Structure formats: C-alpha cells, structure tokens
Amino acid sequence: MDEKTDTQTGRLHLMNLITQIIIQVQELTLLIWRVVRGLTRRPRYWGETIRQMDNLGFGSLVIILLTGTFTGMVLALNSANTLQKFGVQSVTGQLVTTSLIRELGPVLTCLMLAGRVGSGIAAELGSMLVSEQIDAMRALGTDPIKKLVTPRILALVATAPALTVICDFVGVLGGLLISITLLHQPASVYLASAREAVDYNEIIGGLIKPTVFGFVIACIGCYKGLSTTGGTVGVGRSTTQSVVASSIMVIAVDFLLSKLIISLLLEP
Amino acid sequence: MTKNFNAIEFQDVSLAFGDRVVLNRVSLQVRYGESKIVMGGSGTGKSTLLRLVLGLLKPDSGRILVDGEDVTDYNEEQMMTVRSKIGMVFQEGALFDSLPVYDNVAYRLREQKVPESTIESVVMRMLRFVDLEDAVEKMPNELSGGMRRRVGIARALVGNPKIILYDEPTAGLDPITARTICELALKLRDLEEVSSIFVTHRLQDMEVLANEYVIRDDAGNLIFEHEGDRLCLINTKFIMLKDGDIIFSGTDEEMRLEDNPYIRKFLA
C-alpha cells in the first residue's frame, strides 16, 4: 500500500516538475516575443543600451582578461607535454589557438558572463520587482520590457562576441608566454603555428557561439529576475537559478551549435 | 448620452489568485473631486483594488471604468495612455534606487521627451509642494521613510493627473510625518480637486481626511480647518473591505453608527 502511494506521489512530483518546466519555457518564449515585437516600435532606449554595454560588457573585461590568459597558459602547458611525446611540440600554437577559438574562448567567456552578468541582471530586476519599482515604472507609463529587458539583451548580444575575441587573443598570448619561458620554444615557431589555425570559418564559428550564448544568458537573467516571488529571499533564489540555468544552457547550446558549425562551416 | 460623473467605477469586479478570492463582485464609484478612503485589515484586497485601476492586474470578471473609459480589456499599450491620467503613490515610495530625487520626479517627463528647461521648473514646483526642495540631489537610500513617500507623491503629481491612488502612504510612519502626508492629500483634494482612492488601515488617517479641509486665504496662506458649523465635507467617503467583500460604504458618521462587529472592532 505504502509502495503504491510512494509511486503515485513520485508521479505527481514528476508531473508537477514537467508542468513547471513547460510553463517557464512558455513564459520565456513570451518574453522573447515581446522583446522582438518591441524592437519595431517606439520608444527605443539606445542610451540605456549603451549604458548596459558599458556596465555588462566593459565591466566584465578584467575577469575575461584573466580567464583568457590563464586558460591559454594552461592549454600550452598541458598540450606541450603530450605533443612532445609525438615530437610535434611545434604545433602547440595551433592547438592552443584552435581550442580557444572553437571552444574554450566562447564557452569560458560566457560561463564567466553567466556568473557575473546573468546573476547581476536577475538580482537587479528581482530587487526592482519586489520593491515595486517595476510597477512604478508601468504606472509612470514605461514598458519595463522595452526599458529594462531589451537593452540588456542587445548589450549582451553585442558585447559577448567582442569579449570572446579579447579572451581568445589574450589566451594565445598566454600560451606564447608559456612557450617562451617554460617550453623554451621560439616565439616565431609558436606564432607561425598559431596563424595556421586561424581561418575565416573558424572565426565565424567562434563568433556565432558567444552571440547566441549572450542572448541566452540575458534572456534567462531577465526572465528569472522578472519572475521573482517571495521578497529578498526570492531575489537570492532567482539569482542562483539564473546562474545555474544559464550555465547549463551555455554548455547544452554549445553542443548543438558545435554540431551545426562543424557540419556547415568546418567539414570539407 | 448620459453624463459621466465618475472618475473611477468598478462594476461587479471579481478577482481570485488560485483558490483565494481577493475581490468578490465589488462595485464602487469615485466621483470627480471625491476621495474614497478604503479601509480594512491586511490581505483584504485594498492594494489589489488600486492595481486593478492601473491595469497592473486584470479582473477575472466585471468591468473597470477610468474617466468614463472601459479599460477592462485594454492591453499594456492602451493602458499607457490611461495611466497618464493617474498618479500612484506606492506603500514604500517605490523610488528608483539608481536615480537621485530629481531624476525620480522627472522620470515621467523624461519619458515623454519634454524639454529639460520645462522639466526643471515642474520638478522644483512638485518638490516645493511636498517641501523637499533641499533633497533634490539626494539618492533614495539617503532619505527617511517619510521623505521617500513625499518624493513618491511629488513623482505621482507630475503631469497633473486628475486621479491619485495612495497605497498605504502612511504605513510605518511616525504620527507627525503621517499627518504631513495626509495634509498633502487634503491639499490635492481641496485645492486641486483631484479624485483619489486612499488605502489605509490607520484610524488617525481617517480622522484627518474625514474631518479636516484646507483653504487658501486672501494672502495665499494655507489654512487647515475642522469640519463643523461652517462646512460639512461631502467629498470624502469610506469603504470597508473584509475578505474581498465591501461590508460598508458611506460617510465616516455612518460608519461610526454601524453595528457590524468587524467594523466596531476596527474602530475600537
């Protein structure tokens, strides 16, 4: 009897979870639709978009520089040992560059953005919601989607690829530093090898990913912030959920995009 | 064509959140120039009433008319026009944390792209009205609770709305500051002929709003007088809400004669 009740309760929980997920996807889709529809109508908050680009994008520069540099250094260090066993240590630059442009640059940059920016957006909008600032905005005749959500999405879609390029660049320099100082490889060898890894398709593929990731992070951050319930505790919950959901989505979408980019751009 | 005398009208409005009925077939009218004081315990649907007027919530059934216009089925864009006729004073002020007092008060005008010279004169006039000219450069976190509410009132008054909604503007304030807020409401009612819904559960507010009025003498000074032989206030009516139902509607004198145990307990 107890076993049967447990099974029924388990099913009920599962159904609740599935229903919750469907509702959240529906609400998120609706939010995105309102953003897209709002793009064609006035007013447009370009000033606010620039401010958000500065705040979300330029404000993340330091952590992206550090992430890129250390990733490049670690990549060079680890790969050089393995490559040495096969006598091809000279392609260290190529390996570091390809790894960064294709995968690590976009993913690590956007995971950092999910942590810093996604959480910030959710916390800010969540706080505004629980302190009735969003209602006040609506009462004063402003559409919060246009004023708050659209500028943040546009800002992140624009700055995530730019930050990724910077991450890739400093990563390659980090690898160069390790090649020269620890692996005692001439800079010219490393750079020549790195240059071989760079072609148009790789770069396009490496820019598509952060653009999509930026969109995903901003949408999830805004959605979680605007669906905050339960006062200040709820703000904390929304912030955590935003980081977790955006990080998972970045990795999941990365897989799908990688498959797509390889099929469309990189396969001979 | 019948002449419309009502600034706000509710016709059989019902609203429930899940199983909890918040408003149950509520009908009320606020005439032009009239103040409706909505009283009742916590969770009886007082603030919900105001949110329905602003279109921040939609009723499950019934009709809502603002300035003679049926706004029940209006979408967000259509509501923006309606909201320009309404000023809302939120419970905690709901000031925008990131903006100084000046920018908070100027918010609506900036959204309407009004020239900066006009904005400055309007903002200073509104801040003078609430006696906060000196706080113009302060940030909301530097203000006391009473000052925040007064800035909230100044912000709500921008654009000269003929309808003002007060959501417990005196909650949690000391008697002197609460009295200042009530005096501002009296000035708007008696000198500007603003129609309003004033949500409160404080008897002290009821005493001030029901028994006092303000006039301007020949020298332009404001004089607060008590209702008495010289004048009988007919522009202030009361509503008592209990569990989503209106259990009383009338003047303060009528309310004091009520036998309803809930009202007796409330007035005790």
Coordinates of C-alpha atoms in Angstrom, one line a residue:
Chain A
M1 CA 0.0 0.0 0.0
D2 CA 2.8 2.4 1.1
E3 CA 4.8 1.5 -2.0
K4 CA 1.8 2.3 -4.2
T5 CA 1.3 5.7 -2.5
D6 CA 5.0 6.4 -2.9
T7 CA 4.8 5.7 -6.6
Q8 CA 1.8 7.9 -7.0
T9 CA 3.4 10.7 -5.1
G10 CA 6.6 10.3 -7.2
R11 CA 4.5 10.5 -10.4
L12 CA 2.7 13.6 -9.1
H13 CA 6.0 15.3 -8.4
L14 CA 7.3 14.4 -11.8
M15 CA 4.1 15.8 -13.5
N16 CA 4.5 19.0 -11.4
L17 CA 8.1 19.4 -12.5
I18 CA 7.2 18.8 -16.1
T19 CA 4.3 21.3 -15.9
Q20 CA 6.6 23.9 -14.3
I21 CA 9.2 23.5 -17.0
I22 CA 6.6 23.8 -19.7
I23 CA 5.1 27.0 -18.1
Q24 CA 8.6 28.5 -17.7
V25 CA 9.5 27.8 -21.3
Q26 CA 6.2 29.3 -22.4
E27 CA 6.7 32.5 -20.3
L28 CA 10.3 32.8 -21.5
T29 CA 9.2 32.5 -25.1
L30 CA 6.5 35.1 -24.5
L31 CA 9.1 37.5 -23.0
I32 CA 11.4 37.0 -26.1
W33 CA 8.4 37.6 -28.4
R34 CA 7.6 40.9 -26.6
V35 CA 11.3 42.0 -26.9
V36 CA 11.3 41.2 -30.6
R37 CA 8.0 42.9 -31.2
G38 CA 9.1 45.9 -29.1
L39 CA 12.2 46.4 -31.4
T40 CA 9.9 47.6 -34.2
R41 CA 8.1 50.1 -32.0
R42 CA 8.9 53.4 -30.3
P43 CA 10.3 54.3 -27.8
R44 CA 13.7 52.8 -28.2
Y45 CA 16.2 53.2 -25.4
W46 CA 19.6 53.4 -27.2
G47 CA 21.1 55.4 -24.4
E48 CA 20.2 52.7 -21.9
T49 CA 21.6 50.0 -24.3
I50 CA 24.9 51.8 -24.4
R51 CA 25.0 52.2 -20.6
Q52 CA 24.3 48.4 -20.3
M53 CA 27.1 47.6 -22.8
D54 CA 29.4 49.6 -20.7
N55 CA 28.2 48.1 -17.4
L56 CA 27.8 44.4 -18.5
G57 CA 30.4 44.3 -21.2
F58 CA 33.2 46.6 -20.3
G59 CA 32.7 45.9 -16.6
S60 CA 33.5 42.2 -17.3
L61 CA 36.7 42.9 -19.1
V62 CA 39.1 42.2 -16.2
I63 CA 37.7 38.8 -15.4
I64 CA 37.7 37.9 -19.1
L65 CA 41.3 39.0 -19.5
L66 CA 42.3 36.9 -16.5
T67 CA 40.3 33.9 -17.7
G68 CA 41.7 34.1 -21.2
T69 CA 45.3 34.5 -20.1
F70 CA 45.3 31.6 -17.7
T71 CA 43.4 29.3 -20.0
G72 CA 45.9 29.9 -22.8
M73 CA 48.8 29.3 -20.4
V74 CA 47.3 26.1 -19.0
L75 CA 46.5 24.9 -22.5
A76 CA 50.1 25.5 -23.7
L77 CA 51.5 23.8 -20.6
N78 CA 49.3 20.7 -20.8
S79 CA 49.3 20.2 -24.6
A80 CA 53.1 20.7 -24.9
N81 CA 53.9 17.7 -22.7
T82 CA 51.6 15.4 -24.8
L83 CA 52.8 16.9 -28.1
Q84 CA 56.4 16.4 -27.1
K85 CA 55.8 12.6 -26.8
F86 CA 54.9 12.6 -30.5
G87 CA 57.7 15.0 -31.4
V88 CA 55.3 17.7 -32.7
Q89 CA 55.8 20.3 -29.9
S90 CA 56.0 22.9 -32.7
V91 CA 52.2 22.8 -33.2
T92 CA 51.5 24.0 -29.7
G93 CA 50.4 27.4 -31.0
Q94 CA 48.0 25.8 -33.4
L95 CA 46.4 23.6 -30.7
V96 CA 46.1 26.4 -28.2
T97 CA 44.5 28.8 -30.9
T98 CA 42.1 26.2 -32.3
S99 CA 41.0 25.2 -28.8
L100 CA 40.4 28.8 -27.8
I101 CA 38.6 30.0 -30.9
R102 CA 36.4 26.9 -31.4
E103 CA 35.5 26.0 -27.8
L104 CA 37.2 27.4 -24.8
G105 CA 37.1 31.1 -25.7
P106 CA 33.3 31.3 -26.3
V107 CA 32.3 28.8 -23.5
L108 CA 34.6 30.2 -20.8
T109 CA 33.8 33.8 -21.6
C110 CA 30.1 33.1 -21.5
L111 CA 30.3 31.0 -18.3
M112 CA 32.0 34.0 -16.7
L113 CA 29.3 36.2 -18.1
A114 CA 26.6 33.9 -16.8
G115 CA 28.2 34.2 -13.3
R116 CA 28.8 37.9 -13.3
V117 CA 26.2 39.4 -15.6
G118 CA 23.4 36.8 -15.6
S119 CA 23.3 36.9 -11.8
G120 CA 23.5 40.7 -11.8
I121 CA 20.6 41.1 -14.1
A122 CA 18.4 38.6 -12.2
A123 CA 19.3 40.3 -8.9
E124 CA 18.7 43.8 -10.1
L125 CA 15.4 43.1 -11.8
G126 CA 14.3 40.9 -9.0
S127 CA 15.0 43.7 -6.4
M128 CA 13.2 46.2 -8.6
L129 CA 10.2 43.8 -8.8
V130 CA 9.9 43.1 -5.0
S131 CA 10.3 46.8 -4.1
E132 CA 7.5 47.7 -6.6
Q133 CA 9.9 49.7 -8.8
I134 CA 8.7 47.7 -11.9
D135 CA 5.1 48.5 -11.0
A136 CA 6.0 52.2 -10.5
M137 CA 7.6 52.1 -13.9
R138 CA 4.5 50.8 -15.5
A139 CA 2.4 53.3 -13.5
L140 CA 4.5 56.1 -14.9
G141 CA 3.8 54.9 -18.5
T142 CA 7.0 52.9 -19.3
D143 CA 7.1 49.4 -20.6
P144 CA 9.6 47.6 -18.4
I145 CA 10.3 45.1 -21.3
K146 CA 11.5 47.9 -23.6
K147 CA 13.3 49.9 -20.8
L148 CA 14.9 47.1 -18.9
V149 CA 14.9 43.8 -20.8
T150 CA 15.6 44.8 -24.4
P151 CA 18.7 47.0 -23.7
R152 CA 20.2 44.2 -21.6
I153 CA 19.7 41.6 -24.3
L154 CA 21.1 43.8 -27.0
A155 CA 24.0 44.8 -24.8
L156 CA 25.0 41.2 -24.1
V157 CA 24.4 40.0 -27.7
A158 CA 26.8 42.8 -28.8
T159 CA 29.5 42.5 -26.1
A160 CA 29.7 38.7 -25.6
P161 CA 31.4 38.2 -29.1
A162 CA 33.7 41.2 -28.5
L163 CA 34.8 39.8 -25.1
T164 CA 35.3 36.4 -26.7
V165 CA 37.7 37.8 -29.3
I166 CA 39.6 39.5 -26.4
C167 CA 39.6 36.3 -24.4
D168 CA 40.9 34.3 -27.5
F169 CA 43.6 37.0 -28.1
V170 CA 45.0 37.1 -24.6
G171 CA 44.7 33.3 -24.4
V172 CA 47.0 33.0 -27.4
L173 CA 49.4 35.5 -25.8
G174 CA 49.3 33.5 -22.5
G175 CA 50.2 30.4 -24.5
L176 CA 53.0 32.3 -26.1
L177 CA 54.4 33.4 -22.8
I178 CA 54.5 29.8 -21.5
S179 CA 56.0 28.5 -24.8
I180 CA 58.9 31.0 -24.5
T181 CA 59.5 30.9 -20.8
L182 CA 58.8 27.3 -19.8
L183 CA 58.9 25.3 -23.0
H184 CA 61.8 27.2 -24.5
Q185 CA 60.2 27.4 -27.9
P186 CA 61.0 30.3 -30.2
A187 CA 58.1 32.9 -30.4
S188 CA 58.3 32.7 -34.2
V189 CA 57.5 28.9 -34.2
Y190 CA 54.6 29.3 -31.8
L191 CA 53.1 32.3 -33.7
A192 CA 53.5 30.7 -37.2
S193 CA 51.8 27.6 -35.9
A194 CA 49.0 29.7 -34.3
R195 CA 48.5 31.6 -37.5
E196 CA 47.8 28.3 -39.3
A197 CA 44.8 27.7 -37.0
V198 CA 43.1 30.9 -37.9
D199 CA 40.8 30.9 -40.9
Y200 CA 37.5 32.7 -41.7
N201 CA 35.3 29.7 -40.9
E202 CA 36.9 29.2 -37.6
I203 CA 36.4 32.8 -36.7
I204 CA 32.8 32.9 -37.9
G205 CA 32.1 29.8 -35.9
G206 CA 33.8 31.3 -32.9
L207 CA 31.6 34.4 -33.1
I208 CA 28.3 32.7 -33.7
K209 CA 28.6 30.9 -30.4
P210 CA 29.0 33.8 -28.0
T211 CA 26.3 35.8 -29.8
V212 CA 23.8 33.0 -29.1
F213 CA 25.2 32.5 -25.6
G214 CA 24.9 36.2 -24.8
F215 CA 21.3 36.1 -25.9
V216 CA 20.6 33.0 -23.8
I217 CA 22.2 34.5 -20.7
A218 CA 20.4 37.8 -20.9
C219 CA 17.1 36.2 -21.6
I220 CA 17.4 33.8 -18.6
G221 CA 18.7 36.6 -16.3
C222 CA 15.8 38.9 -17.2
Y223 CA 13.2 36.2 -17.1
K224 CA 14.4 34.9 -13.7
G225 CA 14.5 38.5 -12.3
L226 CA 11.1 39.4 -13.5
S227 CA 9.5 36.2 -12.2
T228 CA 10.9 36.7 -8.7
T229 CA 8.5 36.0 -5.9
G230 CA 8.9 35.9 -2.1
G231 CA 10.8 39.1 -1.2
T232 CA 14.5 39.4 -0.7
V233 CA 14.8 35.6 -0.2
G234 CA 13.2 35.2 -3.6
V235 CA 15.8 37.6 -5.1
G236 CA 18.6 35.3 -3.9
R237 CA 16.8 32.3 -5.3
S238 CA 16.3 33.9 -8.7
T239 CA 19.9 34.9 -8.8
T240 CA 21.1 31.3 -8.1
Q241 CA 18.6 29.8 -10.6
S242 CA 19.7 32.3 -13.2
V243 CA 23.4 31.3 -12.9
V244 CA 22.6 27.6 -12.8
A245 CA 20.2 27.7 -15.8
S246 CA 22.4 29.9 -17.9
S247 CA 25.5 27.9 -17.3
I248 CA 23.7 24.6 -18.2
M249 CA 22.1 26.2 -21.2
V250 CA 25.5 27.6 -22.4
I251 CA 27.0 24.1 -22.3
A252 CA 23.9 22.4 -23.8
V253 CA 23.6 25.0 -26.6
D254 CA 27.4 24.8 -27.2
F255 CA 27.0 21.1 -28.1
L256 CA 24.2 21.9 -30.6
L257 CA 26.0 24.8 -32.1
S258 CA 29.3 22.9 -32.4
K259 CA 27.5 20.1 -34.3
L260 CA 25.9 22.7 -36.6
I261 CA 29.0 24.8 -37.1
I262 CA 31.1 21.7 -37.9
S263 CA 28.5 20.5 -40.4
L264 CA 28.0 23.8 -42.1
L265 CA 31.4 25.6 -41.9
L266 CA 34.2 23.3 -40.9
E267 CA 33.6 20.0 -42.7
P268 CA 35.5 19.8 -46.0
Chain B
M1 CA -25.8 60.4 -24.0
T2 CA -25.6 60.2 -20.2
K3 CA -23.0 62.4 -18.5
N4 CA -20.3 60.6 -16.7
F5 CA -19.7 61.7 -13.1
N6 CA -17.3 59.0 -12.1
A7 CA -13.5 59.3 -12.2
I8 CA -13.3 55.6 -11.3
E9 CA -16.0 52.9 -11.4
F10 CA -16.0 49.2 -10.6
Q11 CA -18.9 47.1 -11.8
D12 CA -19.1 43.7 -10.2
V13 CA -15.4 43.2 -10.2
S14 CA -14.1 39.8 -9.0
L15 CA -10.5 38.5 -8.8
A16 CA -9.0 35.4 -7.3
F17 CA -5.4 34.1 -7.0
G18 CA -5.8 30.4 -7.3
D19 CA -8.4 29.3 -4.8
R20 CA -8.2 32.5 -2.8
V21 CA -10.8 35.1 -3.7
V22 CA -9.4 38.6 -3.3
L23 CA -12.3 40.6 -4.6
N24 CA -15.8 39.3 -4.8
R25 CA -18.2 41.2 -7.1
V26 CA -17.0 44.6 -5.9
S27 CA -18.9 47.6 -7.2
L28 CA -17.8 51.2 -6.3
Q29 CA -17.7 54.7 -7.8
V30 CA -15.3 57.5 -7.1
R31 CA -16.8 60.8 -8.3
Y32 CA -14.8 63.6 -9.8
G33 CA -13.2 65.5 -6.9
E34 CA -14.1 62.8 -4.4
S35 CA -11.7 60.9 -2.1
K36 CA -12.6 57.4 -1.3
I37 CA -10.9 56.0 1.8
V38 CA -10.5 52.3 1.6
M39 CA -10.1 50.6 4.9
G40 CA -9.7 47.0 6.1
G41 CA -7.3 44.6 7.6
S42 CA -4.2 43.2 5.8
G43 CA -4.9 40.9 2.8
T44 CA -8.5 42.1 2.3
G45 CA -7.8 43.3 -1.3
K46 CA -7.2 47.0 -0.7
S47 CA -4.0 47.3 -2.7
T48 CA -5.4 44.9 -5.3
L49 CA -8.1 47.5 -5.9
L50 CA -5.5 50.1 -6.9
R51 CA -3.6 47.7 -9.1
L52 CA -6.8 46.9 -11.0
V53 CA -7.4 50.6 -11.6
L54 CA -3.9 51.0 -13.1
G55 CA -4.2 47.8 -15.1
L56 CA -1.3 46.2 -13.3
L57 CA -3.7 43.3 -12.7
K58 CA -6.7 42.3 -14.7
P59 CA -10.0 41.2 -13.2
D60 CA -11.5 37.7 -13.7
S61 CA -14.9 39.3 -14.3
G62 CA -16.7 42.6 -14.1
R63 CA -15.8 46.0 -15.7
I64 CA -13.5 48.8 -14.7
L65 CA -14.0 52.3 -16.0
V66 CA -11.5 55.1 -15.6
D67 CA -12.6 58.6 -16.6
G68 CA -15.6 57.1 -18.3
E69 CA -13.5 54.8 -20.4
D70 CA -13.9 51.0 -20.1
V71 CA -10.3 49.8 -19.6
T72 CA -11.1 46.2 -18.6
D73 CA -9.8 44.7 -21.8
Y74 CA -7.1 47.2 -22.6
N75 CA -3.7 45.8 -23.5
E76 CA -0.5 47.2 -22.0
E77 CA 0.0 49.8 -24.8
Q78 CA -3.6 51.1 -24.4
M79 CA -3.2 51.3 -20.7
M80 CA -0.1 53.6 -21.0
T81 CA -2.5 56.4 -22.2
V82 CA -4.9 55.7 -19.3
R83 CA -2.0 55.7 -16.8
S84 CA -1.0 59.2 -17.9
K85 CA -4.2 60.4 -16.2
I86 CA -3.4 58.6 -12.9
G87 CA -0.7 59.2 -10.2
M88 CA 0.1 56.3 -7.9
V89 CA 1.8 56.7 -4.5
F90 CA 3.3 53.3 -3.5
Q91 CA 3.5 52.0 0.0
E92 CA 7.2 52.4 0.4
G93 CA 7.5 55.1 -2.2
A94 CA 8.9 52.6 -4.9
L95 CA 11.5 55.2 -5.9
F96 CA 14.1 54.1 -8.5
D97 CA 17.1 53.2 -6.4
S98 CA 19.6 54.2 -9.1
L99 CA 18.3 57.7 -9.6
P100 CA 18.5 60.8 -7.4
V101 CA 15.4 62.5 -6.2
Y102 CA 15.4 65.0 -9.1
D103 CA 15.5 62.2 -11.7
N104 CA 12.9 60.2 -9.9
V105 CA 10.5 63.1 -10.0
A106 CA 11.4 64.0 -13.6
Y107 CA 11.0 60.4 -14.8
R108 CA 7.6 60.7 -16.4
L109 CA 8.5 63.9 -18.2
R110 CA 11.9 62.5 -19.5
E111 CA 10.0 59.5 -20.9
Q112 CA 7.7 62.0 -22.7
K113 CA 10.8 63.8 -24.1
V114 CA 9.8 67.1 -22.5
P115 CA 12.5 69.8 -22.8
E116 CA 14.9 69.9 -19.9
S117 CA 14.0 73.6 -19.0
T118 CA 10.3 72.6 -18.6
I119 CA 11.3 69.5 -16.6
E120 CA 13.4 71.6 -14.2
S121 CA 10.6 74.0 -13.4
V122 CA 8.0 71.2 -13.0
V123 CA 10.2 69.1 -10.7
M124 CA 11.1 72.0 -8.5
R125 CA 7.4 73.0 -8.2
M126 CA 6.5 69.5 -7.2
L127 CA 9.3 69.2 -4.7
R128 CA 8.3 72.6 -3.2
F129 CA 4.7 71.2 -2.9
V130 CA 6.0 68.3 -0.8
D131 CA 8.5 70.6 1.0
L132 CA 11.6 68.7 -0.2
E133 CA 13.4 71.2 -2.4
D134 CA 16.6 70.6 -0.4
A135 CA 16.7 66.9 -1.1
V136 CA 16.9 67.3 -4.9
E137 CA 20.3 65.7 -5.2
K138 CA 19.9 63.0 -2.6
M139 CA 19.7 59.3 -3.5
P140 CA 16.7 57.3 -2.3
N141 CA 18.8 55.4 0.2
E142 CA 19.7 58.7 1.9
L143 CA 16.0 59.6 2.6
S144 CA 13.9 58.7 5.6
G145 CA 10.7 56.7 5.2
G146 CA 8.5 59.8 5.3
M147 CA 10.7 61.7 2.8
R148 CA 10.6 58.7 0.4
R149 CA 6.7 58.8 0.5
R150 CA 6.8 62.6 -0.1
V151 CA 9.1 62.1 -3.1
G152 CA 6.7 59.4 -4.3
I153 CA 3.8 61.9 -4.0
A154 CA 5.8 64.5 -5.9
R155 CA 6.6 62.0 -8.7
A156 CA 2.9 60.9 -8.8
L157 CA 1.8 64.6 -9.3
V158 CA 4.0 65.2 -12.3
G159 CA 1.8 65.6 -15.4
N160 CA -1.1 67.0 -13.2
P161 CA -3.1 63.7 -13.0
K162 CA -6.7 64.2 -12.0
I163 CA -6.8 60.8 -10.3
I164 CA -4.3 59.8 -7.5
L165 CA -4.1 56.4 -5.9
Y166 CA -2.5 56.2 -2.5
D167 CA -1.4 52.7 -1.3
E168 CA -1.0 53.0 2.4
P169 CA 1.3 56.0 2.2
T170 CA 1.4 56.4 6.0
A171 CA 2.1 52.8 7.0
G172 CA 5.0 52.6 9.4
L173 CA 5.5 56.4 9.8
D174 CA 5.5 58.4 13.0
P175 CA 2.3 60.4 13.7
I176 CA 3.8 63.8 12.6
T177 CA 5.1 62.5 9.3
A178 CA 1.9 60.6 8.7
R179 CA 0.0 63.8 9.4
T180 CA 2.2 65.6 6.8
I181 CA 1.3 63.0 4.2
C182 CA -2.4 63.4 5.0
E183 CA -2.2 67.1 4.7
L184 CA -0.7 66.7 1.2
A185 CA -3.7 64.5 0.3
L186 CA -6.0 67.2 1.7
K187 CA -4.3 69.9 -0.4
L188 CA -4.7 67.8 -3.5
R189 CA -8.4 67.1 -2.7
D190 CA -9.5 70.6 -1.7
L191 CA -7.3 72.8 -3.8
E192 CA -6.6 70.8 -6.9
E193 CA -9.9 68.9 -7.0
V194 CA -8.1 65.6 -7.5
S195 CA -10.1 62.4 -7.3
S196 CA -8.5 59.7 -5.2
I197 CA -8.6 56.4 -3.6
F198 CA -6.7 56.4 -0.3
V199 CA -5.9 52.9 1.1
T200 CA -5.1 52.8 4.8
H201 CA -5.8 50.9 7.9
R202 CA -4.9 53.7 10.3
L203 CA -7.7 55.4 12.2
Q204 CA -5.6 58.6 12.6
D205 CA -5.6 59.0 8.8
M206 CA -9.4 58.5 8.7
E207 CA -9.8 61.3 11.4
V208 CA -7.7 63.8 9.4
L209 CA -9.2 63.0 6.0
A210 CA -12.8 62.9 7.1
N211 CA -12.8 65.9 9.5
E212 CA -10.4 68.4 8.1
Y213 CA -10.2 70.5 5.0
V214 CA -7.8 73.1 3.6
I215 CA -8.5 76.6 2.2
R216 CA -6.3 79.3 0.9
D217 CA -6.7 82.8 2.5
D218 CA -6.5 86.1 0.6
A219 CA -2.8 86.3 1.3
G220 CA -2.3 82.8 -0.3
N221 CA -1.6 81.1 3.0
L222 CA -3.0 77.6 3.6
I223 CA -5.3 77.2 6.5
F224 CA -6.4 73.7 7.8
E225 CA -9.8 73.8 9.4
H226 CA -12.0 71.2 11.1
E227 CA -15.4 70.2 9.7
G228 CA -18.1 71.9 11.7
D229 CA -20.8 74.5 11.5
R230 CA -19.2 76.4 8.7
L231 CA -18.7 73.5 6.3
C232 CA -19.7 69.8 6.0
L233 CA -17.4 67.6 4.0
I234 CA -19.2 65.7 1.3
N235 CA -16.2 64.9 -0.9
T236 CA -14.8 62.1 1.3
K237 CA -16.5 58.7 1.6
F238 CA -15.4 55.4 3.2
I239 CA -15.3 51.8 2.1
M240 CA -14.6 48.9 4.5
L241 CA -13.3 45.7 2.9
K242 CA -13.4 42.3 4.5
D243 CA -12.3 39.1 2.7
G244 CA -12.8 40.7 -0.7
D245 CA -16.3 42.0 0.1
I246 CA -17.4 45.6 0.7
I247 CA -19.1 45.4 4.1
F248 CA -19.6 49.2 4.3
S249 CA -19.8 52.2 2.1
G250 CA -20.7 55.7 3.2
T251 CA -19.5 58.6 5.3
D252 CA -17.5 58.4 8.5
E253 CA -20.5 59.4 10.6
E254 CA -22.5 56.5 9.1
M255 CA -19.6 54.1 9.7
R256 CA -19.4 55.0 13.4
L257 CA -23.1 54.1 13.7
E258 CA -22.6 50.7 12.1
D259 CA -23.4 47.5 14.2
N260 CA -21.2 45.2 12.1
P261 CA -18.8 43.5 14.7
Y262 CA -15.8 43.7 12.3
I263 CA -16.3 47.5 11.8
R264 CA -16.9 48.0 15.6
K265 CA -13.7 46.1 16.3
F266 CA -11.8 48.1 13.6
L267 CA -12.9 51.4 15.0
A268 CA -12.4 50.4 18.7

